[in-house]
C-alpha cells in the first residue's frame, strides 16, 4: 500500500480567509474516509474522520505509528468538544474558556461515539479546538470531528510547513492544504483533566504558570523517569536524522564542536547568541524561537552536517516546551 498511490496534491489556501471551494473539496475527502493534512497554529495535522475507525486506522498506517499511541480529536468549538466527552469537569470549563481556540489539548473521559483506535483502547480522549482559520473552516465544512496527529512519519520531526508534510508523506495521503508556516511551531500543551488535580502530560507554549493562573496547582511529570506522561509517547520522538548534541548554556559549545572536528566530523552549532558556520535562530524570545525551531531543524538536517550542536535555552517555565522537544530530538 502507499507505493502505488499517485503524488499527493498540495492545495494552497489563504491562511486568514481560506477559499471555501478548496476547503469544501478537502472536507469531502475527509467525509469519504480519506486523509488530508491541514495547518493548525501549532504544527500541521494529518486529519481523518474521528468517528470512522477505518479512516483513523489509515492514519496509523500512513505514519507508521504504533497503535499504542492515541491521537488528538479536533473540533470547531467547545460545545462540539463537550459532546464527545463523557464528563466535563470544572477544570475543563475553565481551561477551555481561557485558552480555546488555541494550543492546548484536554484529556477527558470518552463517550461511546469515539472508536477505540482513536484512544489506543483507553477510557479517555484528548480533544483540542485549534485557532487556525484553515483548521476551523475545514472542521466546520466537514461537519465531523477530526482525529489529527502531527502530519509526519512516526519519530520524524513535526511539520510546520506544507513542504515538510510533502517530504514525509507524499503518496501516502489524499491531499495537503498549504496555509503557510505555523505561528506557534511546537505541538500543543496536553493536560489530563480527569482527576482532582490537573496533570501536565506534554509541555507546550501554554506554560505551567499560565495553567496555574486558571486552575491552581498543576502536577508536572518527572522528566527523567517519564512518569505520568501520555501513553505511547516515546522518549525518542521529533527527531532530525542528524544526531543532536545538547549543551547547557553554562558549558562550552565551542570545545564540544572542536572535539567533533578533531574526530573528522562536520558540526553545525546553533548557539544561544551566535552560530557556526552560517546562521542561527536569531532570537532569545521563547515564542519566536519555538515558531522557528522545527523549520530550522528541517533545514539544517538537509545541510550535510554530521552533528547539530545546540546550546539549550534556560531551564525556566517559558522555555519548558522548547527544552522538552530538544531533549526528545536528541534521544536516539
Ligand atoms: O499541536 C498538536 O497537538 C498537534 C496538532 C495537529 O493538533 N497534534 C499532535 O498530535 O501533536 P500527536 O499525535 O503528534 O501527539 C498527540 C499527543 C501524544 O503525546 C499522545 O500520547 C497524547 O497526545 N494523547 C492523545 N490521546 C491521549 C489520551 N487519551 N490520553 C493521554 N494522552 C493522549
Ligand atoms: Mg507527533
Short mmCIF file of C-alpha atoms and ligand atoms in Angstrom, two decimals:
data_model
loop_
_atom_site.label_atom_id
_atom_site.label_comp_id
_atom_site.label_asym_id
_atom_site.label_seq_id
_atom_site.Cartn_x
_atom_site.Cartn_y
_atom_site.Cartn_z
CA UNK A 1 0.00 0.00 0.00
CA UNK A 2 1.09 3.60 -0.39
CA UNK A 3 3.64 2.86 -3.10
CA UNK A 4 1.01 2.72 -5.83
CA UNK A 5 -0.69 5.95 -4.80
CA UNK A 6 -0.16 8.98 -7.05
CA UNK A 7 1.76 12.05 -5.83
CA UNK A 8 -0.18 13.91 -3.15
CA UNK A 9 -1.57 17.26 -4.39
CA UNK A 10 -0.81 20.44 -2.40
CA UNK A 11 -3.70 22.91 -2.37
CA UNK A 12 -2.82 26.49 -1.41
CA UNK A 13 -5.26 28.38 0.76
CA UNK A 14 -5.12 31.82 2.30
CA UNK A 15 -4.24 31.38 5.99
CA UNK A 16 -6.68 34.08 7.13
CA UNK A 17 -9.62 33.81 4.70
CA UNK A 18 -9.35 30.35 3.14
CA UNK A 19 -11.11 29.79 -0.21
CA UNK A 20 -14.35 27.92 0.50
CA UNK A 21 -14.13 25.87 -2.71
CA UNK A 22 -10.77 24.37 -1.72
CA UNK A 23 -11.94 23.81 1.86
CA UNK A 24 -15.09 22.04 0.58
CA UNK A 25 -13.00 19.70 -1.64
CA UNK A 26 -10.82 18.77 1.34
CA UNK A 27 -13.88 18.33 3.57
CA UNK A 28 -15.47 15.98 1.01
CA UNK A 29 -12.32 13.79 1.01
CA UNK A 30 -12.45 13.64 4.82
CA UNK A 31 -16.15 12.72 4.86
CA UNK A 32 -15.29 9.93 2.39
CA UNK A 33 -12.76 8.46 4.85
CA UNK A 34 -9.59 9.87 3.20
CA UNK A 35 -6.60 11.51 4.91
CA UNK A 36 -5.96 15.24 4.46
CA UNK A 37 -3.11 17.23 6.05
CA UNK A 38 -4.00 20.74 7.19
CA UNK A 39 -2.32 23.62 9.01
CA UNK A 40 -3.03 24.38 12.67
CA UNK A 41 -1.38 27.14 14.71
CA UNK A 42 0.92 24.53 16.35
CA UNK A 43 2.03 22.11 13.59
CA UNK A 44 0.39 20.55 10.52
CA UNK A 45 -2.11 17.81 11.41
CA UNK A 46 -2.97 14.64 9.47
CA UNK A 47 -6.77 14.59 9.59
CA UNK A 48 -9.28 11.76 9.38
CA UNK A 49 -12.94 11.41 10.41
CA UNK A 50 -12.59 10.75 14.16
CA UNK A 51 -15.87 8.80 14.24
CA UNK A 52 -14.77 6.37 11.47
CA UNK A 53 -12.48 3.64 12.87
CA UNK A 54 -11.27 2.60 9.41
CA UNK A 55 -10.33 6.16 8.48
CA UNK A 56 -8.45 6.65 11.77
CA UNK A 57 -6.70 3.30 11.31
CA UNK A 58 -5.32 4.57 8.00
CA UNK A 59 -3.61 7.45 9.87
CA UNK A 60 -1.60 4.85 11.79
CA UNK A 61 -0.71 3.05 8.54
CA UNK A 62 0.34 6.24 6.72
CA UNK A 63 2.50 7.41 9.65
CA UNK A 64 3.84 4.02 10.71
CA UNK A 65 2.54 4.99 14.16
CA UNK A 66 2.35 2.39 16.95
CA UNK A 67 -1.28 1.53 17.80
CA UNK A 68 -0.48 2.23 21.48
CA UNK A 69 -0.16 5.99 20.82
CA UNK A 70 -3.61 7.66 20.96
CA UNK A 71 -4.49 10.61 18.69
CA UNK A 72 -5.99 14.03 19.40
CA UNK A 73 -9.55 14.80 18.25
CA UNK A 74 -10.13 18.33 16.91
CA UNK A 75 -13.48 20.14 16.98
CA UNK A 76 -14.55 23.61 15.79
CA UNK A 77 -15.79 24.83 19.19
CA UNK A 78 -16.18 23.96 22.85
CA UNK A 79 -19.73 22.63 22.61
CA UNK A 80 -18.71 20.16 19.87
CA UNK A 81 -15.87 19.11 22.18
CA UNK A 82 -18.23 18.66 25.14
CA UNK A 83 -20.45 16.40 23.03
CA UNK A 84 -17.55 13.91 22.69
CA UNK A 85 -16.64 13.95 26.40
CA UNK A 86 -18.23 11.60 28.93
CA UNK A 87 -17.82 14.26 31.61
CA UNK A 88 -16.96 17.95 31.61
CA UNK A 89 -15.11 18.85 34.82
CA UNK A 90 -14.88 22.42 36.08
CA UNK A 91 -11.17 22.50 35.19
CA UNK A 92 -12.08 21.69 31.56
CA UNK A 93 -14.61 24.51 31.54
CA UNK A 94 -12.03 26.97 32.89
CA UNK A 95 -9.20 25.90 30.60
CA UNK A 96 -11.44 25.88 27.52
CA UNK A 97 -12.75 29.35 28.36
CA UNK A 98 -9.23 30.66 28.92
CA UNK A 99 -7.34 29.03 26.04
CA UNK A 100 -9.65 27.68 23.29
CA UNK A 101 -9.45 28.08 20.44
CA UNK A 102 -5.73 27.59 20.91
CA UNK A 103 -2.71 25.36 21.54
CA UNK A 104 -3.95 23.23 24.45
CA UNK A 105 -5.36 19.69 24.43
CA UNK A 106 -7.63 18.40 27.21
CA UNK A 107 -7.71 14.70 28.12
CA UNK A 108 -11.27 13.80 29.17
CA UNK A 109 -13.38 10.68 29.76
CA UNK A 110 -14.60 9.48 26.33
CA UNK A 111 -18.08 8.69 25.01
CA UNK A 112 -19.01 5.54 23.09
CA UNK A 113 -19.00 7.58 19.85
CA UNK A 114 -15.18 7.63 19.91
CA UNK A 115 -13.71 4.46 18.33
CA UNK A 116 -11.08 2.55 20.32
CA UNK A 117 -8.42 3.13 17.67
CA UNK A 118 -8.52 6.89 18.49
CA UNK A 119 -7.77 6.37 22.20
CA UNK A 120 -5.49 3.31 21.85
CA UNK A 121 -8.21 1.36 23.64
CA UNK A 122 -8.17 3.65 26.68
CA UNK A 123 -11.13 5.25 28.52
CA UNK A 124 -10.05 8.85 27.82
CA UNK A 125 -10.00 11.04 24.73
CA UNK A 126 -7.73 14.02 24.01
CA UNK A 127 -9.62 16.99 22.48
CA UNK A 128 -8.48 20.33 21.07
CA UNK A 129 -10.15 23.34 19.42
CA UNK A 130 -7.44 24.84 17.18
CA UNK A 131 -7.34 28.56 16.39
CA UNK A 132 -6.01 28.43 12.81
CA UNK A 133 -8.63 29.74 10.34
CA UNK A 134 -7.95 26.93 7.87
CA UNK A 135 -8.38 24.24 10.54
CA UNK A 136 -11.58 25.85 11.80
CA UNK A 137 -13.02 26.29 8.28
CA UNK A 138 -12.20 22.66 7.48
CA UNK A 139 -13.79 21.35 10.70
CA UNK A 140 -16.95 23.36 10.04
CA UNK A 141 -17.18 22.35 6.38
CA UNK A 142 -16.55 18.67 7.14
CA UNK A 143 -19.18 18.67 9.88
CA UNK A 144 -17.29 15.93 11.74
CA UNK A 145 -14.60 15.91 14.44
CA UNK A 146 -11.13 15.24 13.01
CA UNK A 147 -8.58 12.92 14.55
CA UNK A 148 -5.22 14.50 13.73
CA UNK A 149 -1.73 13.67 14.91
CA UNK A 150 1.18 15.71 13.56
CA UNK A 151 1.48 15.12 9.79
CA UNK A 152 4.83 13.32 9.73
CA UNK A 153 6.05 9.72 9.70
CA UNK A 154 6.33 8.37 13.22
CA UNK A 155 9.51 9.53 15.09
CA UNK A 156 10.31 12.21 12.47
CA UNK A 157 10.29 15.95 13.13
CA UNK A 158 6.84 17.55 13.19
CA UNK A 159 5.95 19.66 10.13
CA UNK A 160 5.47 23.42 10.36
CA UNK A 161 5.12 23.91 6.58
CA UNK A 162 3.27 22.06 3.81
CA UNK A 163 6.63 21.15 2.21
CA UNK A 164 7.63 19.29 5.39
CA UNK A 165 4.41 17.24 5.15
CA UNK A 166 5.01 16.51 1.46
CA UNK A 167 8.60 15.37 2.12
CA UNK A 168 7.39 12.92 4.77
CA UNK A 169 4.02 11.67 3.47
CA UNK A 170 3.88 12.20 -0.31
CA UNK A 171 1.98 9.35 -1.98
CA UNK A 172 0.54 8.14 1.32
CA UNK A 173 -2.29 10.67 1.83
CA UNK A 174 -5.05 12.20 -0.33
CA UNK A 175 -4.20 15.92 -0.13
CA UNK A 176 -2.29 18.64 1.71
CA UNK A 177 -3.79 22.06 2.46
CA UNK A 178 -1.00 24.65 2.35
CA UNK A 179 -1.68 27.59 4.66
CA UNK A 180 1.95 28.67 5.08
CA UNK A 181 4.06 28.46 8.22
CA UNK A 182 2.54 27.59 11.62
CA UNK A 183 2.67 30.52 14.07
CA UNK A 184 3.23 28.59 17.34
CA UNK A 185 5.53 25.97 15.81
CA UNK A 186 5.50 23.38 18.64
CA UNK A 187 2.81 20.80 19.43
CA UNK A 188 0.05 21.75 21.89
CA UNK A 189 0.26 21.57 25.67
CA UNK A 190 -1.53 18.33 26.74
CA UNK A 191 -3.24 18.21 30.15
CA UNK A 192 -5.25 15.49 31.88
CA UNK A 193 -8.36 16.99 33.48
CA UNK A 194 -9.95 13.71 34.61
CA UNK A 195 -8.59 13.86 38.18
CA UNK A 196 -8.91 16.24 41.11
CA UNK A 197 -5.67 17.98 40.14
CA UNK A 198 -4.84 18.94 36.55
CA UNK A 199 -1.85 16.94 35.27
CA UNK A 200 0.59 18.13 32.61
CA UNK A 201 1.22 15.34 30.07
CA UNK A 202 3.17 17.30 27.43
CA UNK A 203 4.61 20.80 27.88
CA UNK A 204 3.71 23.39 25.25
CA UNK A 205 3.67 27.13 24.76
CA UNK A 206 0.76 27.41 27.18
CA UNK A 207 3.05 27.10 30.19
CA UNK A 208 2.56 25.73 33.70
CA UNK A 209 2.33 29.25 35.25
CA UNK A 210 -0.35 30.13 32.66
CA UNK A 211 -2.30 26.96 33.56
CA UNK A 212 -1.89 27.55 37.30
CA UNK A 213 -3.27 31.08 36.95
CA UNK A 214 -6.51 29.46 35.73
CA UNK A 215 -6.87 26.17 37.68
CA UNK A 216 -4.48 26.38 40.64
CA UNK A 217 -1.75 23.81 41.23
CA UNK A 218 -0.81 21.60 38.28
CA UNK A 219 1.01 18.26 38.59
CA UNK A 220 4.13 18.09 36.43
CA UNK A 221 5.69 14.75 35.39
CA UNK A 222 9.22 13.75 36.27
CA UNK A 223 11.13 14.44 33.06
CA UNK A 224 13.78 11.81 33.77
CA UNK A 225 11.55 8.84 34.52
CA UNK A 226 8.72 9.87 32.20
CA UNK A 227 6.20 9.10 34.94
CA UNK A 228 2.66 10.31 34.17
CA UNK A 229 3.45 11.07 30.55
CA UNK A 230 0.94 10.47 27.76
CA UNK A 231 0.52 6.79 26.88
CA UNK A 232 2.55 5.66 23.90
CA UNK A 233 4.64 8.79 23.97
CA UNK A 234 8.16 7.56 23.39
CA UNK A 235 11.26 9.32 24.67
CA UNK A 236 12.61 9.23 21.13
CA UNK A 237 10.38 11.47 19.09
CA UNK A 238 10.50 14.56 16.92
CA UNK A 239 13.99 13.69 15.69
CA UNK A 240 16.03 15.02 12.80
CA UNK A 241 18.21 12.39 11.05
CA UNK A 242 21.40 14.21 12.04
CA UNK A 243 22.38 13.40 15.66
CA UNK A 244 21.87 16.28 18.09
CA UNK A 245 24.35 17.20 20.82
CA UNK A 246 22.79 19.34 23.57
CA UNK A 247 24.95 21.68 25.59
CA UNK A 248 23.71 23.65 28.60
CA UNK A 249 24.25 27.42 28.48
CA UNK A 250 26.89 27.38 31.20
CA UNK A 251 29.15 24.87 29.41
CA UNK A 252 31.30 25.40 26.36
CA UNK A 253 29.72 24.58 22.98
CA UNK A 254 32.88 25.64 21.14
CA UNK A 255 35.04 23.00 22.75
CA UNK A 256 32.36 20.37 22.12
CA UNK A 257 32.41 21.36 18.44
CA UNK A 258 36.22 21.33 18.37
CA UNK A 259 36.26 17.75 19.67
CA UNK A 260 33.86 16.74 16.89
CA UNK A 261 36.03 18.45 14.26
CA UNK A 262 39.09 16.63 15.68
CA UNK A 263 37.17 13.38 15.04
CA UNK A 264 36.76 14.48 11.40
CA UNK A 265 33.07 15.22 11.90
CA UNK A 266 31.34 18.31 10.49
CA UNK A 267 29.19 20.02 13.14
CA UNK A 268 26.84 22.95 12.96
CA UNK A 269 26.45 24.91 16.20
CA UNK A 270 23.11 26.51 16.97
CA UNK A 271 24.37 28.80 19.68
CA UNK A 272 22.32 30.84 22.08
CA UNK A 273 23.76 34.09 20.72
CA UNK A 274 25.95 33.06 17.79
CA UNK A 275 26.17 30.37 15.16
CA UNK A 276 28.81 28.34 13.41
CA UNK A 277 29.12 28.17 10.44
CA UNK A 278 26.22 30.03 8.94
CA UNK A 279 23.18 31.26 10.80
CA UNK A 280 21.01 30.83 13.86
CA UNK A 281 17.55 31.33 15.24
CA UNK A 282 18.40 34.96 15.99
CA UNK A 283 16.05 35.41 18.93
CA UNK A 284 16.04 34.84 22.68
CA UNK A 285 12.27 35.22 22.91
CA UNK A 286 10.56 31.83 23.55
CA UNK A 287 7.57 32.30 21.20
CA UNK A 288 9.75 33.44 18.30
CA UNK A 289 12.26 30.66 19.00
CA UNK A 290 9.50 28.00 19.11
CA UNK A 291 7.96 29.27 15.89
CA UNK A 292 11.27 28.84 14.03
CA UNK A 293 12.78 25.76 15.71
CA UNK A 294 11.34 22.89 13.62
CA UNK A 295 11.80 24.77 10.38
CA UNK A 296 15.45 25.38 11.24
CA UNK A 297 15.95 21.73 12.23
CA UNK A 298 14.33 20.56 8.96
CA UNK A 299 16.72 22.87 7.12
CA UNK A 300 19.98 22.03 8.89
CA UNK A 301 19.04 18.33 8.79
CA UNK A 302 19.27 18.57 4.99
CA UNK A 303 22.54 20.55 5.17
CA UNK A 304 25.02 17.66 5.15
CA UNK A 305 26.24 18.03 8.75
CA UNK A 306 27.35 15.11 10.94
CA UNK A 307 26.20 16.65 14.23
CA UNK A 308 23.90 19.50 15.29
CA UNK A 309 25.27 21.08 18.48
CA UNK A 310 22.62 23.13 20.26
CA UNK A 311 23.08 25.42 23.21
CA UNK A 312 19.98 24.88 25.33
CA UNK A 313 17.77 27.81 26.35
CA UNK A 314 17.48 28.45 30.11
CA UNK A 315 15.66 25.98 32.37
CA UNK A 316 12.65 28.23 33.08
CA UNK A 317 8.88 27.65 32.56
CA UNK A 318 8.59 29.68 29.36
CA UNK A 319 11.30 27.52 27.75
CA UNK A 320 10.00 24.15 29.05
CA UNK A 321 8.35 23.10 25.75
CA UNK A 322 11.41 24.01 23.65
CA UNK A 323 13.72 22.15 26.05
CA UNK A 324 11.38 19.10 26.07
CA UNK A 325 11.37 18.88 22.26
CA UNK A 326 15.15 19.36 22.04
CA UNK A 327 15.69 16.61 24.63
CA UNK A 328 13.39 14.26 22.69
CA UNK A 329 15.08 15.13 19.40
CA UNK A 330 18.44 14.27 20.95
CA UNK A 331 17.25 10.84 22.21
CA UNK A 332 18.14 8.08 19.76
O1 LIG B 1 -0.48 20.55 18.49
C1 LIG B 1 -0.87 19.38 18.45
O2 LIG B 1 -1.29 18.78 19.46
C2 LIG B 1 -0.83 18.69 17.09
C3 LIG B 1 -1.86 19.36 16.18
C4 LIG B 1 -2.03 18.64 14.87
O3 LIG B 1 -3.09 19.47 16.85
N1 LIG B 1 -1.07 17.28 17.23
C5 LIG B 1 -0.17 16.44 17.79
O4 LIG B 1 -0.56 15.13 17.77
O5 LIG B 1 0.88 16.81 18.25
P1 LIG B 1 0.41 13.92 18.11
O6 LIG B 1 -0.34 12.69 17.76
O7 LIG B 1 1.71 14.11 17.40
O8 LIG B 1 0.55 13.99 19.65
C6 LIG B 1 -0.58 13.67 20.46
C7 LIG B 1 -0.18 13.55 21.90
C8 LIG B 1 0.62 12.30 22.14
O9 LIG B 1 1.65 12.60 23.06
C9 LIG B 1 -0.41 11.36 22.76
O10 LIG B 1 0.17 10.40 23.61
C10 LIG B 1 -1.29 12.34 23.52
O11 LIG B 1 -1.35 13.48 22.69
N2 LIG B 1 -2.63 11.79 23.71
C11 LIG B 1 -3.58 11.57 22.78
N3 LIG B 1 -4.67 11.00 23.33
C12 LIG B 1 -4.43 10.87 24.65
C13 LIG B 1 -5.15 10.35 25.76
N4 LIG B 1 -6.37 9.84 25.63
N5 LIG B 1 -4.56 10.37 26.96
C14 LIG B 1 -3.32 10.89 27.13
N6 LIG B 1 -2.56 11.39 26.11
C15 LIG B 1 -3.11 11.37 24.89
MG1 LIG B 2 3.60 13.82 16.58
#
